[in-house]
């Protein structure tokens, strides 16, 4: 509702509580103007406010990481807003170190109070403030170590090198207490141990800048160095052990020599944040490292801080926001500026006594409880917002059916989840039934492309999740029909079938014709064989008969030869005998010709030409018919 030009006021009718939203020029995430013209709340609970300067969005789950702006943030120089260290004391007061100055933030009153040590000059540079179990404060300053009692206001200064005020040992940077109550100081490339009981210092040289120091339950000190790997110090004997990456055998070794943060879990494993090597799990018993990187879900391989919450989750302060790391499943849940973080890069990270996490940025600090991060439970509707055909935008004529010719088989869909709480972190999955068996999880990518699809019927399905991973499993779908070319239509296949049947019938007809011809040829071959056998039989028969005829004729001719030589035979009888002799000779000649025919068929007869008297042969042949002519009264003569 419009609050008379003074911003927006939200009223809760159940509790009667009112929350005011007003324009703050120093808060870029606040209301853009106090002049409000319209208000609308969508189905996800997001309130859209039309102001004189545009459209504002008020998301009920966007305030997951409330930011607290320091008074220094209102100054001109941004370097004055760099929070180098932030801690909470037992009373709930947050101590903030900013460029050597200290502020106290009282959470109950919401007041910021500058802190100044009594009896010390204004230019005292303070890097860290650490509360001891007694409630007193230890301050790491440019003038040594200072012990301050808030109840009395008394302080005491401890200098490792009082004779050299500017010596680096007189300017500790970061403090922590070990299990024995000793106070440890990080001082660039050196560590110092201070015994509050004796007031004595012991220093340990390190060949690199120190990024973090943690004490394990076994009493060892683990030191994260800048480029020199992980160091282990045995405070009792002062012995060091160094762990470095291995180029030849990287498996099971430290992934990066630049170690930024150390945390020990309940099982005694060390979790190391590296600059570029991701998260390393180190087992001190086996000496083996297990590496987790962006490929395992981390938002970045650059990790500045590692701490644990009350439920055992690790919280990683990375170069690209926060990561909640599950130690049991090794899965990640990431948060960035889209989720309400004031900055993706935070310079300090610690916990409060109530289990909250403190983050410090350039202009503000953030307080949140890991168990109370609001969840966006809205199930987002999914819609198809665009379509491309062959790389060019095209209109969808229907929201359920898409028909395409065969040449348009390369296309793409664009889709969106209607959840505006943190739209860039909405997740999508799609598949094309008829092509894909499983869902394709595309992350925040809102389009799917398909190339050179075969003609057929497909169903494009897409589902989405909001920024907190709440999925709309039903999603939306569209049927895609790619029509075949004319030569692959039903009519074409019917023609192909008819043509195939006709071809088969013609082929069958030709086969039958050939089979018949083959059968006829076989029959003719059989008949020819039979005729040949019959001819051979006839030839043998005539040959045998001829032999039988030849013997009697030879005897007859012999008898006639004897009769013709007998001079007692009358003349007319001799003429008759001569006639009988010529005819018998003729008959013997014919029988010999039959025998020659048999030899000819057997292939045993060769041509033997010889000279002869043709006239005599003709007279001999004609004379054979003289008796027949006389018996019939025919005048038969040859000239």
Coordinates of C-alpha atoms in Angstrom, one line a residue:
X1 CA 0.0 0.0 0.0
X2 CA 1.1 3.6 -0.6
X3 CA 2.2 5.2 2.6
X4 CA 1.4 8.8 1.6
X5 CA 4.5 9.2 -0.6
X6 CA 6.7 7.7 2.2
X7 CA 7.3 4.3 0.7
X8 CA 5.6 1.0 1.3
X9 CA 4.2 -0.5 4.5
X10 CA 3.4 -4.2 4.9
X11 CA 0.8 -5.2 7.5
X12 CA 0.4 -8.7 9.0
X13 CA -3.2 -9.0 10.2
X14 CA -2.4 -12.1 12.3
X15 CA 0.4 -10.6 14.3
X16 CA -0.5 -7.0 13.8
X17 CA 3.1 -6.3 12.9
X18 CA 4.0 -3.7 10.3
X19 CA 7.1 -3.6 8.1
X20 CA 8.1 -0.4 6.4
X21 CA 10.0 -0.2 3.1
X22 CA 11.4 3.2 2.3
X23 CA 13.9 4.6 -0.3
X24 CA 17.5 4.7 0.9
X25 CA 20.0 6.2 -1.5
X26 CA 22.8 4.2 0.1
X27 CA 21.0 0.9 -0.3
X28 CA 21.0 -0.2 -4.0
X29 CA 18.7 -3.1 -3.1
X30 CA 16.1 -1.0 -1.5
X31 CA 12.9 0.7 -2.8
X32 CA 13.8 2.8 -5.8
X33 CA 11.3 5.6 -4.9
X34 CA 8.8 6.4 -2.1
X35 CA 6.2 7.4 -4.7
X36 CA 4.2 4.2 -5.4
X37 CA 1.6 3.9 -8.2
X38 CA 0.6 0.3 -8.3
X39 CA 1.1 -3.0 -6.4
X40 CA 0.6 -6.6 -7.7
X41 CA 1.4 -9.9 -6.1
X42 CA 1.8 -12.9 -8.4
X43 CA 1.1 -16.6 -7.7
X44 CA 4.6 -17.2 -6.3
X45 CA 4.1 -14.5 -3.7
X46 CA 6.4 -11.9 -5.3
X47 CA 5.2 -8.4 -4.9
X48 CA 5.7 -6.1 -8.0
X49 CA 5.7 -2.4 -7.1
X50 CA 5.3 0.3 -9.7
X51 CA 7.2 3.5 -8.5
X52 CA 8.1 6.8 -10.0
X53 CA 11.5 5.3 -11.0
X54 CA 10.3 2.1 -12.5
X55 CA 9.3 -1.4 -11.5
X56 CA 10.5 -2.9 -8.2
X57 CA 10.4 -6.5 -7.1
X58 CA 9.9 -7.6 -3.5
X59 CA 10.6 -11.3 -3.1
X60 CA 9.6 -12.9 0.2
X61 CA 12.4 -15.5 -0.1
X62 CA 15.1 -13.1 -1.4
X63 CA 16.1 -11.9 2.1
X64 CA 17.9 -15.1 2.8
X65 CA 21.1 -13.4 3.6
X66 CA 20.3 -10.0 5.3
X67 CA 23.0 -7.5 4.8
X68 CA 24.0 -4.9 7.4
X69 CA 25.6 -1.8 6.1
X70 CA 28.2 0.0 8.2
X71 CA 28.3 3.7 8.8
X72 CA 31.6 3.6 6.9
X73 CA 29.7 2.5 3.8
X74 CA 28.3 6.0 3.6
X75 CA 31.7 7.5 3.1
X76 CA 33.2 8.3 -0.2
X77 CA 36.2 6.0 -0.1
X78 CA 35.3 2.3 -0.7
X79 CA 38.5 1.2 0.9
X80 CA 37.2 2.4 4.3
X81 CA 34.5 -0.2 4.0
X82 CA 36.7 -3.3 3.6
X83 CA 36.0 -5.6 6.5
X84 CA 39.1 -7.6 7.2
X85 CA 37.9 -9.5 10.3
X86 CA 34.6 -10.1 12.0
X87 CA 33.8 -12.0 15.2
X88 CA 31.1 -12.3 17.9
X89 CA 31.7 -12.2 21.6
X90 CA 29.8 -14.1 24.3
X91 CA 27.4 -11.2 24.8
X92 CA 26.3 -11.2 21.1
X93 CA 28.2 -8.1 20.2
X94 CA 29.8 -8.3 16.8
X95 CA 33.4 -6.9 16.5
X96 CA 34.3 -5.6 13.1
X97 CA 37.8 -4.6 12.0
X98 CA 37.8 -2.2 9.0
X99 CA 41.1 -0.9 7.7
X100 CA 42.6 -0.8 11.2
X101 CA 39.5 0.6 12.9
X102 CA 37.1 -1.4 15.1
X103 CA 33.3 -1.1 15.2
X104 CA 30.9 -2.8 17.6
X105 CA 27.5 -3.8 16.3
X106 CA 24.9 -4.3 19.1
X107 CA 22.3 -6.6 17.6
X108 CA 19.6 -5.9 20.1
X109 CA 19.6 -2.2 19.5
X110 CA 20.9 -2.3 15.9
X111 CA 23.5 0.4 16.8
X112 CA 27.0 0.7 15.5
X113 CA 29.6 2.1 18.0
X114 CA 33.2 2.8 17.2
X115 CA 35.7 1.2 19.6
X116 CA 38.8 3.0 20.8
X117 CA 41.3 1.5 23.3
X118 CA 41.9 3.9 26.3
X119 CA 45.4 5.3 26.5
X120 CA 46.3 4.4 23.0
X121 CA 46.6 6.9 20.1
X122 CA 44.0 7.3 17.4
X123 CA 46.3 5.9 14.7
X124 CA 46.4 2.5 16.4
X125 CA 45.9 -0.1 13.7
X126 CA 43.8 -3.1 14.8
X127 CA 43.7 -6.3 12.6
X128 CA 41.9 -8.7 14.8
X129 CA 39.9 -9.0 18.0
X130 CA 39.6 -12.4 19.8
X131 CA 37.6 -13.1 22.9
X132 CA 39.2 -15.3 25.6
X133 CA 37.2 -17.7 27.7
X134 CA 37.5 -15.2 30.5
X135 CA 35.5 -12.7 28.5
X136 CA 38.5 -10.4 28.0
X137 CA 39.6 -9.4 24.5
X138 CA 42.9 -9.9 22.7
X139 CA 43.7 -7.4 20.1
X140 CA 46.3 -7.8 17.3
X141 CA 47.5 -4.3 16.6
X142 CA 50.3 -2.3 15.1
X143 CA 51.7 -1.8 18.6
X144 CA 51.8 -5.5 19.5
X145 CA 49.4 -7.7 21.4
X146 CA 47.0 -6.0 23.7
X147 CA 44.9 -7.6 26.4
X148 CA 41.7 -5.6 27.1
X149 CA 39.2 -6.1 29.9
X150 CA 35.8 -4.6 28.9
X151 CA 34.5 -4.7 32.5
X152 CA 37.2 -2.4 33.8
X153 CA 38.4 -0.7 30.6
X154 CA 42.0 -1.7 31.6
X155 CA 44.4 -2.9 28.9
X156 CA 47.9 -4.3 28.8
X157 CA 50.4 -4.3 25.9
X158 CA 52.8 -7.2 25.0
X159 CA 55.6 -6.6 22.6
X160 CA 57.9 -9.4 21.4
X161 CA 60.5 -6.9 20.4
X162 CA 60.0 -3.8 22.7
X163 CA 63.5 -2.5 21.7
X164 CA 62.3 -2.4 18.0
X165 CA 58.8 -0.9 17.8
X166 CA 58.7 -1.3 14.0
X167 CA 59.7 -5.0 13.9
X168 CA 57.2 -7.2 12.1
X169 CA 56.8 -9.4 15.2
X170 CA 55.3 -6.4 16.9
X171 CA 52.4 -6.3 14.4
X172 CA 50.4 -9.6 14.5
X173 CA 47.7 -10.0 11.9
X174 CA 45.4 -12.8 13.1
X175 CA 44.8 -14.5 16.4
X176 CA 43.6 -17.9 17.7
X177 CA 43.6 -19.8 21.0
X178 CA 44.8 -23.4 21.2
X179 CA 43.6 -26.2 23.6
X180 CA 46.1 -25.2 26.2
X181 CA 45.1 -21.6 26.3
X182 CA 48.1 -20.3 24.3
X183 CA 47.5 -17.5 22.0
X184 CA 48.9 -17.9 18.5
X185 CA 49.6 -15.0 16.1
X186 CA 50.0 -15.0 12.4
X187 CA 52.5 -12.5 11.2
X188 CA 53.1 -12.8 7.5
X189 CA 55.6 -15.5 7.1
X190 CA 56.0 -16.2 10.8
X191 CA 53.9 -17.7 13.6
X192 CA 54.1 -16.7 17.2
X193 CA 52.9 -18.5 20.3
X194 CA 52.2 -16.4 23.4
X195 CA 51.8 -17.9 26.8
X196 CA 49.5 -15.7 28.8
X197 CA 50.6 -17.2 32.1
X198 CA 54.3 -16.5 31.6
X199 CA 54.0 -13.6 29.1
X200 CA 56.6 -15.2 26.8
X201 CA 56.8 -15.5 23.0
X202 CA 58.0 -18.4 20.8
X203 CA 58.2 -17.8 17.1
X204 CA 58.3 -20.3 14.2
X205 CA 59.5 -19.3 10.8
X206 CA 57.5 -20.2 7.7
X207 CA 58.9 -19.9 4.2
X208 CA 55.7 -18.4 2.8
X209 CA 52.8 -16.1 3.8
X210 CA 50.3 -17.8 6.1
X211 CA 46.7 -17.9 5.0
X212 CA 45.1 -19.9 7.9
X213 CA 46.1 -21.9 11.0
X214 CA 44.0 -24.6 12.7
X215 CA 44.7 -26.9 15.6
X216 CA 43.5 -30.5 15.3
X217 CA 42.2 -32.6 18.1
X218 CA 45.5 -34.5 18.1
X219 CA 47.3 -31.2 19.1
X220 CA 49.1 -30.6 15.8
X221 CA 49.0 -27.2 14.2
X222 CA 48.0 -27.2 10.5
X223 CA 49.2 -24.2 8.5
X224 CA 47.8 -23.2 5.1
X225 CA 50.5 -21.4 3.1
X226 CA 50.5 -19.2 0.0
X227 CA 52.2 -21.5 -2.6
X228 CA 54.1 -23.8 -0.3
X229 CA 51.4 -26.4 0.4
X230 CA 50.1 -27.6 3.7
X231 CA 52.3 -27.7 6.8
X232 CA 52.0 -29.6 10.0
X233 CA 53.7 -28.3 13.2
X234 CA 54.3 -30.4 16.3
X235 CA 54.4 -27.6 18.9
X236 CA 56.0 -29.9 21.5
X237 CA 59.1 -30.7 19.4
X238 CA 58.9 -27.9 16.9
X239 CA 59.0 -30.3 13.9
X240 CA 57.5 -29.5 10.5
X241 CA 56.0 -31.8 7.9
X242 CA 55.1 -30.4 4.5
X243 CA 52.5 -31.7 2.0
X244 CA 52.8 -30.6 -1.6
X245 CA 51.2 -31.5 -5.0
X246 CA 52.9 -34.1 -7.2
X247 CA 53.1 -33.6 -11.0
X248 CA 54.2 -37.2 -11.7
X249 CA 51.7 -38.9 -9.4
X250 CA 48.8 -36.4 -8.7
X251 CA 46.3 -39.0 -7.5
X252 CA 46.0 -39.0 -3.7
X253 CA 48.0 -35.8 -3.5
X254 CA 47.3 -32.1 -2.7
X255 CA 45.7 -30.5 -5.8
X256 CA 47.2 -27.0 -5.4
X257 CA 50.1 -25.7 -3.4
X258 CA 48.2 -22.5 -2.6
X259 CA 46.1 -23.5 0.4
X260 CA 43.7 -20.8 1.8
X261 CA 41.6 -22.4 4.5
X262 CA 41.6 -25.4 6.9
X263 CA 38.8 -27.1 8.8
X264 CA 38.7 -30.4 10.8
X265 CA 35.6 -32.5 10.9
X266 CA 34.3 -34.8 13.6
X267 CA 36.2 -37.8 12.1
X268 CA 39.5 -36.0 12.2
X269 CA 39.7 -35.3 8.5
X270 CA 41.0 -32.0 7.3
X271 CA 39.1 -30.0 4.6
X272 CA 41.3 -27.6 2.7
X273 CA 40.2 -24.8 0.5
X274 CA 42.7 -24.0 -2.2
X275 CA 43.2 -21.2 -4.7
X276 CA 42.4 -23.0 -8.0
X277 CA 42.5 -26.6 -6.8
X278 CA 39.0 -26.9 -5.4
X279 CA 38.2 -28.6 -2.1
X280 CA 40.6 -31.2 -0.7
X281 CA 39.8 -33.8 1.9
X282 CA 42.9 -35.0 3.8
X283 CA 43.1 -38.1 5.9
X284 CA 46.0 -37.6 8.3
X285 CA 46.1 -41.3 9.1
X286 CA 46.6 -42.5 5.5
X287 CA 48.1 -39.3 4.1
X288 CA 45.7 -39.4 1.1
X289 CA 43.9 -36.4 -0.4
X290 CA 40.5 -36.5 -2.2
X291 CA 39.7 -33.6 -4.5
X292 CA 36.4 -32.0 -5.3
X293 CA 36.2 -29.4 -8.0
X294 CA 33.7 -27.5 -10.2
X295 CA 33.0 -30.8 -12.0
X296 CA 31.5 -32.1 -8.7
X297 CA 29.2 -29.1 -8.3
X298 CA 31.4 -26.5 -6.7
X299 CA 30.7 -22.9 -7.9
X300 CA 34.4 -22.2 -8.1
X301 CA 37.8 -23.9 -7.6
X302 CA 39.0 -20.9 -5.6
X303 CA 38.0 -21.3 -2.0
X304 CA 38.8 -18.7 0.6
X305 CA 37.2 -20.1 3.8
X306 CA 35.8 -23.4 5.1
X307 CA 33.7 -23.7 8.2
X308 CA 31.0 -26.1 9.4
X309 CA 27.5 -25.5 10.8
X310 CA 25.8 -27.3 13.7
X311 CA 24.4 -30.1 11.3
X312 CA 27.9 -30.9 10.0
X313 CA 27.5 -29.3 6.6
X314 CA 30.6 -27.5 5.3
X315 CA 30.2 -23.9 4.1
X316 CA 32.7 -22.8 1.5
X317 CA 33.3 -19.1 0.8
X318 CA 34.4 -19.3 -2.9
X319 CA 35.2 -16.8 -5.6
X320 CA 31.6 -17.2 -6.9
X321 CA 29.5 -17.2 -3.8
X322 CA 28.7 -19.7 -1.0
X323 CA 28.6 -23.4 -1.3
X324 CA 26.9 -25.7 1.2
X325 CA 28.7 -29.0 0.9
X326 CA 27.2 -32.3 2.2
X327 CA 29.9 -34.4 3.8
X328 CA 27.8 -37.6 3.5
X329 CA 26.7 -37.3 -0.1
X330 CA 29.4 -34.9 -1.4
X331 CA 26.7 -32.8 -3.1
X332 CA 26.6 -29.0 -3.3
X333 CA 24.0 -26.3 -2.9
X334 CA 25.3 -23.0 -4.2
X335 CA 24.2 -19.4 -3.4
X336 CA 25.3 -16.2 -5.1
X337 CA 24.2 -12.6 -5.4
X338 CA 21.0 -13.8 -7.2
X339 CA 20.1 -15.5 -3.9
X340 CA 20.5 -12.3 -1.9
X341 CA 24.3 -12.3 -1.1
X342 CA 25.7 -8.8 -0.9
X343 CA 28.8 -10.0 -2.7
X344 CA 30.0 -13.2 -4.3
X345 CA 33.4 -12.7 -2.7
X346 CA 33.5 -12.3 1.1
X347 CA 36.7 -11.4 2.9
X348 CA 36.0 -13.1 6.2
X349 CA 33.8 -16.0 7.4
X350 CA 33.1 -17.2 10.9
X351 CA 30.3 -18.5 13.1
X352 CA 28.4 -17.1 16.1
X353 CA 27.5 -18.8 19.4
X354 CA 24.0 -19.5 18.1
X355 CA 25.2 -21.3 15.0
X356 CA 24.8 -18.4 12.6
X357 CA 27.4 -17.6 9.9
X358 CA 29.0 -14.2 9.6
X359 CA 30.2 -13.0 6.2
X360 CA 32.1 -9.7 5.6
X361 CA 32.2 -7.9 2.3
X362 CA 33.3 -4.6 1.0
X363 CA 30.4 -2.5 2.1
X364 CA 28.5 -4.7 4.5
X365 CA 28.4 -7.9 6.5
X366 CA 25.8 -10.7 6.4
X367 CA 24.3 -12.8 9.2
X368 CA 22.2 -15.9 8.5
X369 CA 21.4 -19.2 10.1
X370 CA 22.0 -22.3 7.9
X371 CA 18.9 -24.0 9.3
X372 CA 16.6 -21.0 8.6
X373 CA 17.3 -20.2 5.0
X374 CA 13.9 -19.6 3.4
X375 CA 13.0 -22.1 0.7
X376 CA 11.1 -21.2 -2.5
X377 CA 8.4 -23.9 -2.5
X378 CA 6.6 -22.5 -5.5
X379 CA 6.2 -25.1 -8.3
X380 CA 6.9 -23.1 -11.5
X381 CA 4.7 -23.5 -14.6
X382 CA 6.7 -24.3 -17.7
X383 CA 5.9 -22.8 -21.1
X384 CA 7.4 -23.0 -24.6
X385 CA 8.3 -19.5 -25.5
X386 CA 10.0 -19.7 -28.9
X387 CA 10.6 -21.9 -31.9
X388 CA 13.4 -21.8 -34.5
X389 CA 13.4 -23.5 -37.9
X390 CA 16.7 -23.9 -39.6
X391 CA 18.2 -21.3 -37.3
X392 CA 15.5 -18.7 -38.0
X393 CA 12.6 -17.7 -35.7
X394 CA 9.3 -19.1 -36.6
X395 CA 5.7 -18.9 -35.3
X396 CA 4.0 -21.7 -33.5
X397 CA 0.5 -22.1 -34.8
X398 CA -0.6 -24.4 -32.0
X399 CA 0.6 -25.0 -28.5
X400 CA 0.2 -28.8 -28.7
X401 CA 0.9 -29.8 -32.3
X402 CA 3.7 -28.9 -34.7
X403 CA 3.7 -30.2 -38.2
X404 CA 6.8 -29.8 -40.4
X405 CA 7.7 -30.9 -43.9
X406 CA 10.6 -33.3 -44.3
X407 CA 13.1 -30.6 -45.3
X408 CA 12.5 -28.7 -42.0
X409 CA 13.9 -31.5 -39.8
X410 CA 16.4 -29.2 -38.0
X411 CA 14.7 -27.0 -35.3
X412 CA 15.0 -25.7 -31.8
X413 CA 12.6 -24.9 -28.9
X414 CA 13.0 -22.2 -26.3
X415 CA 11.2 -22.5 -23.0
X416 CA 11.0 -20.9 -19.6
X417 CA 9.9 -21.6 -16.0
X418 CA 7.5 -18.9 -14.7
X419 CA 9.4 -18.4 -11.5
X420 CA 10.9 -14.9 -11.0
X421 CA 12.3 -15.3 -7.6
X422 CA 15.8 -16.1 -9.0
X423 CA 15.1 -16.8 -12.6
X424 CA 18.8 -17.2 -13.7
X425 CA 19.1 -20.2 -11.4
X426 CA 16.0 -22.0 -12.6
X427 CA 16.9 -25.5 -13.9
X428 CA 15.6 -27.3 -16.9
X429 CA 15.4 -30.8 -18.3
X430 CA 14.0 -32.0 -21.7
X431 CA 13.7 -35.0 -24.0
X432 CA 12.3 -35.8 -27.4
X433 CA 10.3 -39.0 -27.1
X434 CA 11.0 -41.1 -30.2
X435 CA 14.6 -40.0 -30.1
X436 CA 15.8 -39.7 -26.4
X437 CA 15.3 -42.4 -23.8
X438 CA 16.4 -40.3 -20.8
X439 CA 16.0 -36.7 -19.8
X440 CA 18.6 -34.2 -20.8
X441 CA 19.4 -31.9 -17.8
X442 CA 20.5 -28.7 -19.4
X443 CA 21.0 -26.6 -16.2
X444 CA 19.9 -23.0 -16.6
X445 CA 20.0 -23.3 -20.5
X446 CA 16.6 -22.6 -21.8
X447 CA 16.7 -24.0 -25.3
X448 CA 17.0 -27.4 -27.0
X449 CA 18.0 -28.0 -30.6
X450 CA 17.5 -31.1 -32.8
X451 CA 19.1 -31.7 -36.2
X452 CA 18.4 -34.0 -39.1
X453 CA 15.5 -35.9 -37.6
X454 CA 14.0 -38.7 -39.6
X455 CA 10.3 -38.3 -40.6
X456 CA 8.0 -39.5 -37.9
X457 CA 6.0 -38.6 -34.8
X458 CA 7.8 -37.2 -31.8
X459 CA 6.8 -35.6 -28.4
X460 CA 8.9 -32.8 -27.0
X461 CA 8.7 -32.7 -23.2
X462 CA 10.3 -30.1 -20.9
X463 CA 10.2 -29.8 -17.1
X464 CA 11.8 -27.2 -14.8
X465 CA 12.7 -26.4 -11.3
X466 CA 12.8 -23.1 -9.5
X467 CA 16.0 -21.7 -8.0
X468 CA 15.7 -24.0 -4.9
X469 CA 15.4 -27.2 -7.0
X470 CA 11.6 -27.7 -6.6
X471 CA 10.7 -29.5 -9.9
X472 CA 7.5 -29.3 -11.9
X473 CA 7.6 -32.9 -13.0
X474 CA 4.6 -32.6 -15.2
X475 CA 6.1 -29.8 -17.2
X476 CA 4.7 -29.2 -20.7
X477 CA 4.9 -31.0 -24.0
X478 CA 4.3 -30.6 -27.7
X479 CA 3.7 -33.2 -30.4
X480 CA 6.0 -32.8 -33.4
X481 CA 5.1 -34.5 -36.7
X482 CA 7.7 -34.4 -39.5
X483 CA 6.0 -35.4 -42.7
X484 CA 7.9 -37.7 -45.1
X485 CA 8.7 -36.6 -48.7
X486 CA 6.3 -37.7 -51.4
X487 CA 8.4 -40.7 -52.3
X488 CA 8.0 -41.9 -48.7
X489 CA 4.3 -41.3 -48.3
X490 CA 1.6 -44.1 -47.9
X491 CA 0.5 -43.8 -51.5
X492 CA 4.1 -44.0 -52.6
X493 CA 4.7 -47.2 -50.6
X494 CA 1.4 -48.6 -51.9
X495 CA 2.7 -47.9 -55.5
X496 CA 6.0 -49.5 -54.5
X497 CA 4.1 -52.5 -53.2
X498 CA 2.0 -52.9 -56.3
X499 CA 5.1 -52.5 -58.5
X500 CA 6.8 -55.1 -56.4
X501 CA 3.9 -57.5 -56.8
X502 CA 3.8 -57.0 -60.5
X503 CA 7.6 -57.5 -60.7
X504 CA 7.3 -60.7 -58.7
X505 CA 4.5 -62.0 -60.9
X506 CA 6.5 -61.2 -64.1
X507 CA 9.5 -62.8 -62.5
X508 CA 7.4 -65.8 -61.6
X509 CA 6.1 -66.0 -65.1
X510 CA 9.6 -65.9 -66.5
X511 CA 10.8 -68.5 -64.1
X512 CA 7.9 -70.8 -65.0
X513 CA 8.6 -70.2 -68.7
X514 CA 12.2 -71.1 -68.2
X515 CA 11.3 -74.1 -66.2
X516 CA 9.0 -75.3 -68.9
X517 CA 11.7 -74.7 -71.6
X518 CA 14.2 -76.6 -69.4
X519 CA 11.7 -79.4 -69.1
X520 CA 11.0 -79.5 -72.9
X521 CA 14.7 -79.6 -73.5
X522 CA 15.1 -82.4 -71.1
X523 CA 12.3 -84.4 -72.8
X524 CA 13.9 -83.7 -76.2
X525 CA 17.2 -84.8 -74.8
X526 CA 15.6 -88.0 -73.5
X527 CA 13.8 -88.6 -76.8
X528 CA 17.0 -87.9 -78.7
X529 CA 18.8 -90.4 -76.6
X530 CA 16.1 -92.9 -77.1
X531 CA 16.2 -92.3 -80.9
X532 CA 20.0 -92.6 -80.9
X533 CA 19.7 -95.9 -79.0
X534 CA 17.0 -97.0 -81.5
X535 CA 19.1 -96.0 -84.4
X536 CA 22.1 -97.9 -82.9
X537 CA 19.8 -100.9 -82.4
X538 CA 18.7 -100.7 -86.0
X539 CA 22.2 -100.3 -87.2
X540 CA 23.3 -103.3 -85.3
X541 CA 20.3 -105.2 -86.6
X542 CA 21.0 -104.3 -90.2
X543 CA 24.6 -105.1 -89.7
X544 CA 23.8 -108.5 -88.4
X545 CA 21.2 -109.2 -91.2
X546 CA 23.7 -107.9 -93.7
X547 CA 26.3 -110.4 -92.4
X548 CA 23.6 -113.1 -92.6
X549 CA 22.7 -112.1 -96.2
X550 CA 26.3 -111.8 -97.3
X551 CA 27.3 -115.4 -96.5
X552 CA 24.5 -117.1 -98.7
X553 CA 25.1 -114.6 -101.5
X554 CA 28.8 -115.4 -101.5
X555 CA 27.9 -119.1 -101.8
X556 CA 25.4 -118.4 -104.6
X557 CA 28.0 -116.3 -106.4
X558 CA 30.5 -119.1 -106.1
X559 CA 28.0 -121.7 -107.5
X560 CA 27.1 -119.4 -110.4
X561 CA 30.8 -118.9 -111.1
X562 CA 31.3 -122.7 -111.3
X563 CA 28.2 -123.0 -113.7
X564 CA 29.5 -120.3 -116.0
X565 CA 32.8 -122.0 -116.3
X566 CA 31.1 -125.3 -117.3
X567 CA 31.2 -125.4 -121.1
X568 CA 28.5 -128.0 -121.3
X569 CA 25.9 -125.4 -120.3
X570 CA 23.8 -124.1 -123.2
X571 CA 24.1 -120.6 -124.4
X572 CA 20.7 -119.4 -123.3
X573 CA 21.3 -120.9 -119.8
X574 CA 24.7 -119.1 -119.6
X575 CA 22.9 -115.8 -120.3
X576 CA 20.5 -116.6 -117.4
X577 CA 23.4 -117.5 -115.2
X578 CA 25.1 -114.2 -116.1
X579 CA 21.9 -112.3 -115.2
X580 CA 21.8 -114.1 -111.9
X581 CA 25.4 -113.4 -111.2
X582 CA 25.0 -109.7 -111.9
X583 CA 21.9 -109.4 -109.7
X584 CA 23.5 -111.4 -106.9
X585 CA 26.6 -109.2 -107.2
X586 CA 24.4 -106.1 -107.1
X587 CA 22.7 -107.5 -104.0
X588 CA 26.1 -108.2 -102.4
X589 CA 27.1 -104.6 -103.2
X590 CA 24.0 -103.3 -101.5
X591 CA 24.7 -105.5 -98.4
X592 CA 28.3 -104.1 -98.3
X593 CA 26.9 -100.6 -98.5
X594 CA 24.6 -101.4 -95.4
X595 CA 27.7 -102.6 -93.6
X596 CA 29.5 -99.3 -94.7
X597 CA 26.6 -97.3 -93.2
X598 CA 27.0 -99.1 -89.9
X599 CA 30.7 -98.3 -89.9
X600 CA 29.8 -94.7 -90.9
X601 CA 27.5 -94.3 -87.9
X602 CA 30.2 -95.8 -85.7
X603 CA 32.8 -93.3 -87.1
X604 CA 34.9 -96.0 -88.5
X605 CA 34.4 -95.4 -92.2
X606 CA 36.7 -93.0 -94.1
X607 CA 36.3 -91.7 -97.6
X608 CA 38.4 -93.6 -100.1
X609 CA 38.0 -92.1 -103.6
X610 CA 39.2 -94.1 -106.7
X611 CA 38.9 -93.9 -110.5
X612 CA 36.2 -96.0 -112.3
X613 CA 34.3 -96.6 -115.6
X614 CA 31.1 -94.6 -115.2
X615 CA 29.7 -96.0 -118.5
X616 CA 30.3 -99.6 -117.5
X617 CA 28.7 -98.9 -114.1
X618 CA 25.6 -97.4 -115.7
X619 CA 25.3 -100.4 -118.2
X620 CA 25.7 -102.8 -115.3
X621 CA 22.9 -101.1 -113.4
X622 CA 20.6 -100.9 -116.4
X623 CA 21.3 -104.5 -117.4
X624 CA 20.0 -105.6 -114.0
X625 CA 16.5 -104.5 -115.0
X626 CA 16.5 -106.3 -118.4
X627 CA 14.7 -109.5 -117.3
X628 CA 12.1 -107.5 -115.5
X629 CA 11.5 -105.4 -118.6
X630 CA 11.2 -108.4 -120.8
X631 CA 8.7 -110.1 -118.5
X632 CA 6.5 -107.1 -118.7
X633 CA 6.9 -106.6 -122.5
X634 CA 8.9 -103.4 -122.2
X635 CA 11.5 -102.6 -124.7
X636 CA 14.4 -101.6 -122.4
X637 CA 17.6 -100.5 -124.0
X638 CA 20.6 -98.2 -123.0
X639 CA 22.6 -96.3 -125.5

